[in-house]
mmCIF file of C-alpha atoms in Angstrom:
data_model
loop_
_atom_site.group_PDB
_atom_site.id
_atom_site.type_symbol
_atom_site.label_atom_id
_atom_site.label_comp_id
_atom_site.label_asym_id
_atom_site.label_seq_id
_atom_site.Cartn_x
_atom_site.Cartn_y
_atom_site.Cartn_z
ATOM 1 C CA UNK A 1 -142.660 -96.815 72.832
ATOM 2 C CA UNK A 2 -145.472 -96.593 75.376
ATOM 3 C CA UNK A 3 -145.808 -93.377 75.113
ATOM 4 C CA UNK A 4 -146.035 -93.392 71.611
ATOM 5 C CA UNK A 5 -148.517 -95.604 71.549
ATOM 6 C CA UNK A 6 -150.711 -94.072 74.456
ATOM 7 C CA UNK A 7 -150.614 -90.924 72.250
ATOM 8 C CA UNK A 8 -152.247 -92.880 69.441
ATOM 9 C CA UNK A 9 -155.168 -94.498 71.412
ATOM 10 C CA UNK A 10 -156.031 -91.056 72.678
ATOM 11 C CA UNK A 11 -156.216 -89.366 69.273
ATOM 12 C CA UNK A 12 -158.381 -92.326 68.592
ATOM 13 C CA UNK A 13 -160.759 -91.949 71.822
ATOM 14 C CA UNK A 14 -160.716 -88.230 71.299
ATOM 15 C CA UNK A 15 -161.226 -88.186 67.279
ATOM 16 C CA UNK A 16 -164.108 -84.949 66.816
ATOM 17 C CA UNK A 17 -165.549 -87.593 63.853
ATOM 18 C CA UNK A 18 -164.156 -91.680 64.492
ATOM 19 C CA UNK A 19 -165.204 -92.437 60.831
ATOM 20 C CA UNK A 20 -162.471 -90.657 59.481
ATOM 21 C CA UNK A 21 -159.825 -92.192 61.297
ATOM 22 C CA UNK A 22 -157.430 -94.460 59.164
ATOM 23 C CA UNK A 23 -158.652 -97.623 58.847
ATOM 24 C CA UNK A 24 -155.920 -100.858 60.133
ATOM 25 C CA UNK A 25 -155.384 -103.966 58.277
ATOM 26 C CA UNK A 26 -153.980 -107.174 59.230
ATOM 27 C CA UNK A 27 -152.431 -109.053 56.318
ATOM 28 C CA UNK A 28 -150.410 -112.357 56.872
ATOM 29 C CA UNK A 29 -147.601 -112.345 53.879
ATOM 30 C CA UNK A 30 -145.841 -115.727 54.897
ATOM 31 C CA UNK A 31 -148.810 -117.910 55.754
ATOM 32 C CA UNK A 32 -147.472 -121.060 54.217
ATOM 33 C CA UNK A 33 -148.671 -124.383 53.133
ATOM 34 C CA UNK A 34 -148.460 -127.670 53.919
ATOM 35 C CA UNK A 35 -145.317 -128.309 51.671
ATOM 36 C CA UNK A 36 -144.028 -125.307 53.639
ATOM 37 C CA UNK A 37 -143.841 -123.068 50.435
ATOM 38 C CA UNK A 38 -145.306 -119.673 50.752
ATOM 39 C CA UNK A 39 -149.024 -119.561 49.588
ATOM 40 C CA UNK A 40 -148.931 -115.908 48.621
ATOM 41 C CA UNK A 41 -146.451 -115.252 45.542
ATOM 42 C CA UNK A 42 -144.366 -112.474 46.676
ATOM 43 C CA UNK A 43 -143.903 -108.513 47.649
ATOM 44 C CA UNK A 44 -144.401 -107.723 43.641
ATOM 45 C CA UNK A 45 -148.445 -108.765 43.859
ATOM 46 C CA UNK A 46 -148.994 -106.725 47.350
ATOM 47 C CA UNK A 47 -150.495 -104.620 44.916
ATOM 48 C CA UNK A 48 -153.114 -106.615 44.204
ATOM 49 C CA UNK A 49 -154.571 -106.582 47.982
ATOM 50 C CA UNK A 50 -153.799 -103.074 48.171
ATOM 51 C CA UNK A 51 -156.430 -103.020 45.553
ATOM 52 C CA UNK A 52 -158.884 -104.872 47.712
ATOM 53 C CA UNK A 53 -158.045 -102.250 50.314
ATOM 54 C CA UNK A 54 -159.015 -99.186 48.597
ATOM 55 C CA UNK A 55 -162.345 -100.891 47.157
ATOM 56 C CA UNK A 56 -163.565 -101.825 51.104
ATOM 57 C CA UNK A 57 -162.983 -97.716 51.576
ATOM 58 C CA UNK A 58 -165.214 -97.428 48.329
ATOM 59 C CA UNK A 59 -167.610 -100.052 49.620
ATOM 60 C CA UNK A 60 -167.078 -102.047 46.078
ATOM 61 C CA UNK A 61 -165.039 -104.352 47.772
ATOM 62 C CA UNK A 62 -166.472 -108.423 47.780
ATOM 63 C CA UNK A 63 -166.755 -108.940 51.573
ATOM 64 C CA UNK A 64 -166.903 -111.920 53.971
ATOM 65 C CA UNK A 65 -167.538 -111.007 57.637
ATOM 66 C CA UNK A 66 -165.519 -113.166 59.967
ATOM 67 C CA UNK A 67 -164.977 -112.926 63.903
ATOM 68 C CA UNK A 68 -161.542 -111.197 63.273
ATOM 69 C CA UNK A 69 -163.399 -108.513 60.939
ATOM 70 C CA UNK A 70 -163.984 -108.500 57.134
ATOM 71 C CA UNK A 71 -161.827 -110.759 54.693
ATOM 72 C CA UNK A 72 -161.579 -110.310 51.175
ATOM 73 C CA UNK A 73 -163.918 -113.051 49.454
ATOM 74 C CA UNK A 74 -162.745 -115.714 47.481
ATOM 75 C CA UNK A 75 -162.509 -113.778 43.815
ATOM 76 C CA UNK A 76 -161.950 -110.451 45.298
ATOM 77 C CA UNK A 77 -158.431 -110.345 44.676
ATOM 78 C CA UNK A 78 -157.414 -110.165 41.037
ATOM 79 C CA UNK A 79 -154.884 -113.864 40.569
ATOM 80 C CA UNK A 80 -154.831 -113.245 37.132
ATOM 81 C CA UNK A 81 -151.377 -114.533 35.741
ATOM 82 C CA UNK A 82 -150.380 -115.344 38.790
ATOM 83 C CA UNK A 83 -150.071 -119.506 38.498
ATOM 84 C CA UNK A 84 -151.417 -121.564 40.679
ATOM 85 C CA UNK A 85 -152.734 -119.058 43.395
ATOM 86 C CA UNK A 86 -156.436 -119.657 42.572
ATOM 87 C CA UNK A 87 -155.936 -122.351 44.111
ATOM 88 C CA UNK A 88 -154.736 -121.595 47.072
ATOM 89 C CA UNK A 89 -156.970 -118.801 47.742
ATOM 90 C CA UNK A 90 -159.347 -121.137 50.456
ATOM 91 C CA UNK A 91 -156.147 -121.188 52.447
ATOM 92 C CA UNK A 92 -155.297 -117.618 52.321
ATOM 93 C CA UNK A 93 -157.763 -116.549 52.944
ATOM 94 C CA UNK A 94 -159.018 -118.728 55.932
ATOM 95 C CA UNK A 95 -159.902 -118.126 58.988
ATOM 96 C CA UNK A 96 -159.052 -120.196 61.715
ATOM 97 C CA UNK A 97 -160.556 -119.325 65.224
ATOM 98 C CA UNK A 98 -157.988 -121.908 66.930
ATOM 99 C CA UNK A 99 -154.976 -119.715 65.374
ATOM 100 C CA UNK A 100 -156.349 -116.325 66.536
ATOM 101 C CA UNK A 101 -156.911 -117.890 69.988
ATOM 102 C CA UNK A 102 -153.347 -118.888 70.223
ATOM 103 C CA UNK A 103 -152.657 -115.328 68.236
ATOM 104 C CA UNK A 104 -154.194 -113.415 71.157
ATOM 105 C CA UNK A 105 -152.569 -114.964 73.716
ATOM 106 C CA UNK A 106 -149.395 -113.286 72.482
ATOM 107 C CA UNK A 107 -150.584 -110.418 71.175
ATOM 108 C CA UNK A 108 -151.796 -110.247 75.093
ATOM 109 C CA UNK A 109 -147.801 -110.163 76.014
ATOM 110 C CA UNK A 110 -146.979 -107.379 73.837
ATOM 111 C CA UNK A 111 -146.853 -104.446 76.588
ATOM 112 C CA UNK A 112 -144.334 -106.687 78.096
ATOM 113 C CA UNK A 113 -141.806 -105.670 75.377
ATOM 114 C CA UNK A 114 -142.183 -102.219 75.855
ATOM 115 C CA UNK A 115 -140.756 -100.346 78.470
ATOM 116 C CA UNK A 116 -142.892 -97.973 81.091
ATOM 117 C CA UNK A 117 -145.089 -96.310 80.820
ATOM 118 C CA UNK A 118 -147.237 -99.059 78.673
ATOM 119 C CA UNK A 119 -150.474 -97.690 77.595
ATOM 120 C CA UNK A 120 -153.248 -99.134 79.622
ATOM 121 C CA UNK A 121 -156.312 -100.676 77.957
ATOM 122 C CA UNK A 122 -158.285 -97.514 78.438
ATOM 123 C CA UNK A 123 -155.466 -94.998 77.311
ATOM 124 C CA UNK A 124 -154.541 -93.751 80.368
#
């Protein structure tokens, strides 16, 4: 697995043109709320954020710049008929610095789980 991964970070570092490298998205399906209930509806409406998706590529997309990257804005994914998830859309969509802190710190034992070689930092 490391060196499958090593093999992606140096297409990356060696890309002739790094704007036309795919793009990587981070999308939380099972944040939940506090009555412990899903916020998002379901696998059926991934669609709708897929939308969202395409539209940043197109630079239509509604936009809000956060220290993880760029988040879809509150209206910029279509809830229509979907009941209730207007509401819930602050919460989605949030941003919590605390939880990425924490989020790091495991995402900081990952080469762990792999077995040698790991990619280093700097692909090599």
């Amino acid at each position: 697995m490391g060196d499958y991964f090593g093999h992606w970070v140096s297409i990356g570092r060696n890309a002739p043109v790094p704007a036309n490298l795919p793009k990587i998205y981070n999308v939380n399906w099972f944040r939940k709320g506090p009555d412990n209930k899903f916020l998002w509806p379901g696998y059926g409406d991934n669609i709708r954020v897929l939308k969202w998706i395409f539209e940043t590529l197109e630079g239509t997309a509604e936009v809000v710049e956060t220290p993880i990257g760029l988040v879809p804005g509150k209206n910029a994914i279509d809830v229509s008929g979907l009941p209730d998830v207007a509401a819930k859309m602050d919460k989605i969509l949030e941003v919590n610095p605390q939880e990425w802190l924490s989020e790091c710190d495991l995402i900081a034992e990952t080469p762990g789980y792999f077995r040698e070689p790991a990619p280093s930092r700097n692909g090599e």
